[in-house]
Amino acid sequence: MAIAVLDKAFSILEVLARTGRPLSLAELSEETRQPKPSTFRILRSLRDLGYVDQAEERGTYSLSERLNSLREYGRDEVLRAKALPLMEQLQEKFDETINLGVLEGLYVRYAHVLETTQALRSIVKPGARDAFHTTALGRAVAAYLPETQQERLVAKAVALEPAAKRRALKERLETELAATRARGWALEEEETVSGVTCMAIPLIELGEPLAAISVSVPVHRFPPARREDLRQVLLEFRKEGAVRRKNTPATP
């Protein structure tokens, strides 16, 4: 039975890849010769896992960036190659720990870390994971997800909390993600590690919508002037990345 479900799921993915355009539930059901209810259930699972995007509620379906990324050999190596120049510039300027994270389900996985040379530091190891909503990395990515995908992500995070805390967490997350998108960077203050603040930006401009980089700074080394300096540098990096991407010819 499990094998049959896998066969059906891959049939749907193959049709989406072959056609190269968004398809409706009816079209996918017809192309894969599967009943609509079965097709709908599989699409819902693929959507919730992040491998299929849905344009809107009851809208068309298409392959997601996450699934497209699986086509690249050495995925982390590709991502690190894109992000490393920016990470090295940030470390050279601020000499703080620089993290590269990837959104995977409800978690951010740390794909690469550049350590500060300063004695007092908080460092995670590549491969470690944190809940997306407790990190600047996760918030930076989630803030720019399509609305329906962001809503599902928040709902899943909220569902893990005790019932009495869910409403407050949902409101807080929605407010924080809206603020993050409006200002262009994410902030987390002593929520993951006591005494450490993180600021992060998404890597959308590098063509990596599920990745972000953050700068982790002990609060005693982060006065208002230095915080403002980092904020301006991060926004400038995003602006430069957007310009480069706009001027880069599309691959035929």
PDB file of N, CA and C in Angstrom, residues 4 12 14 30-31 45 66 69 106 125 148 162-163 168 184 198 204 206 216 220 226 228-229 250:
ATOM      1  N   ALA A   4       2.292   1.856  -3.358  1.00  0.00           N
ATOM      2  CA  ALA A   4       1.289   2.393  -4.276  1.00  0.00           C
ATOM      3  C   ALA A   4       1.140   3.898  -4.100  1.00  0.00           C
ATOM      4  N   ILE A  12       2.519  12.303  -9.950  1.00  0.00           N
ATOM      5  CA  ILE A  12       2.116  13.716  -9.904  1.00  0.00           C
ATOM      6  C   ILE A  12       3.318  14.625 -10.108  1.00  0.00           C
ATOM      7  N   GLU A  14       6.135  13.940 -11.562  1.00  0.00           N
ATOM      8  CA  GLU A  14       6.649  13.800 -12.926  1.00  0.00           C
ATOM      9  C   GLU A  14       5.806  14.591 -13.923  1.00  0.00           C
ATOM     10  N   GLU A  30      -6.470  13.996 -14.295  1.00  0.00           N
ATOM     11  CA  GLU A  30      -6.630  13.431 -15.645  1.00  0.00           C
ATOM     12  C   GLU A  30      -5.294  12.925 -16.176  1.00  0.00           C
ATOM     13  N   GLU A  31      -4.217  13.725 -16.004  1.00  0.00           N
ATOM     14  CA  GLU A  31      -2.906  13.353 -16.531  1.00  0.00           C
ATOM     15  C   GLU A  31      -2.355  12.095 -15.861  1.00  0.00           C
ATOM     16  N   SER A  45      -0.386  16.643   0.941  1.00  0.00           N
ATOM     17  CA  SER A  45       0.804  16.195   1.684  1.00  0.00           C
ATOM     18  C   SER A  45       2.080  16.780   1.085  1.00  0.00           C
ATOM     19  N   ARG A  66      12.076  24.040  -3.276  1.00  0.00           N
ATOM     20  CA  ARG A  66      12.734  22.978  -2.510  1.00  0.00           C
ATOM     21  C   ARG A  66      12.938  21.739  -3.366  1.00  0.00           C
ATOM     22  N   SER A  69      15.578  22.275  -5.978  1.00  0.00           N
ATOM     23  CA  SER A  69      16.938  22.283  -5.444  1.00  0.00           C
ATOM     24  C   SER A  69      17.519  20.882  -5.338  1.00  0.00           C
ATOM     25  N   LEU A 106       9.721  22.480   9.851  1.00  0.00           N
ATOM     26  CA  LEU A 106       9.551  23.465  10.925  1.00  0.00           C
ATOM     27  C   LEU A 106      10.872  23.931  11.505  1.00  0.00           C
ATOM     28  N   LYS A 125      27.029  24.044  15.616  1.00  0.00           N
ATOM     29  CA  LYS A 125      27.760  23.228  14.660  1.00  0.00           C
ATOM     30  C   LYS A 125      26.901  22.959  13.426  1.00  0.00           C
ATOM     31  N   THR A 148       0.116  31.565   1.588  1.00  0.00           N
ATOM     32  CA  THR A 148      -0.494  30.315   2.048  1.00  0.00           C
ATOM     33  C   THR A 148       0.530  29.390   2.689  1.00  0.00           C
ATOM     34  N   PRO A 162       1.135  24.228  23.948  1.00  0.00           N
ATOM     35  CA  PRO A 162      -0.084  23.981  24.731  1.00  0.00           C
ATOM     36  C   PRO A 162      -1.202  24.903  24.265  1.00  0.00           C
ATOM     37  N   ALA A 163      -2.419  24.423  24.335  1.00  0.00           N
ATOM     38  CA  ALA A 163      -3.564  25.167  23.809  1.00  0.00           C
ATOM     39  C   ALA A 163      -3.647  26.582  24.356  1.00  0.00           C
ATOM     40  N   ALA A 168      -1.604  33.485  21.517  1.00  0.00           N
ATOM     41  CA  ALA A 168      -0.585  34.518  21.721  1.00  0.00           C
ATOM     42  C   ALA A 168       0.616  34.294  20.806  1.00  0.00           C
ATOM     43  N   GLY A 184      13.101  44.293   6.012  1.00  0.00           N
ATOM     44  CA  GLY A 184      14.109  43.634   5.187  1.00  0.00           C
ATOM     45  C   GLY A 184      15.092  42.764   5.935  1.00  0.00           C
ATOM     46  N   CYS A 198      20.743  37.868  17.390  1.00  0.00           N
ATOM     47  CA  CYS A 198      21.032  37.552  15.986  1.00  0.00           C
ATOM     48  C   CYS A 198      20.234  38.462  15.063  1.00  0.00           C
ATOM     49  N   ILE A 204      17.231  35.492  -0.922  1.00  0.00           N
ATOM     50  CA  ILE A 204      16.378  35.522  -2.112  1.00  0.00           C
ATOM     51  C   ILE A 204      17.137  36.071  -3.309  1.00  0.00           C
ATOM     52  N   LEU A 206      20.086  35.822  -4.022  1.00  0.00           N
ATOM     53  CA  LEU A 206      21.046  34.853  -4.553  1.00  0.00           C
ATOM     54  C   LEU A 206      20.337  33.655  -5.172  1.00  0.00           C
ATOM     55  N   SER A 216      25.564  36.453  14.726  1.00  0.00           N
ATOM     56  CA  SER A 216      25.292  36.230  16.153  1.00  0.00           C
ATOM     57  C   SER A 216      26.265  37.066  16.984  1.00  0.00           C
ATOM     58  N   HIS A 220      26.458  42.122  25.101  1.00  0.00           N
ATOM     59  CA  HIS A 220      27.349  43.150  25.654  1.00  0.00           C
ATOM     60  C   HIS A 220      28.254  43.761  24.584  1.00  0.00           C
ATOM     61  N   ARG A 226      26.493  49.954  17.001  1.00  0.00           N
ATOM     62  CA  ARG A 226      26.967  48.791  16.253  1.00  0.00           C
ATOM     63  C   ARG A 226      25.791  48.044  15.619  1.00  0.00           C
ATOM     64  N   GLU A 228      23.049  49.428  14.530  1.00  0.00           N
ATOM     65  CA  GLU A 228      22.653  50.209  13.370  1.00  0.00           C
ATOM     66  C   GLU A 228      23.621  49.994  12.213  1.00  0.00           C
ATOM     67  N   ASP A 229      24.905  49.894  12.527  1.00  0.00           N
ATOM     68  CA  ASP A 229      25.920  49.647  11.500  1.00  0.00           C
ATOM     69  C   ASP A 229      25.654  48.310  10.811  1.00  0.00           C
ATOM     70  N   ALA A 250      19.321  35.780 -18.137  1.00  0.00           N
ATOM     71  CA  ALA A 250      18.667  34.505 -17.838  1.00  0.00           C
ATOM     72  C   ALA A 250      19.359  33.387 -18.613  1.00  0.00           C
TER      73      ALA A 250
END
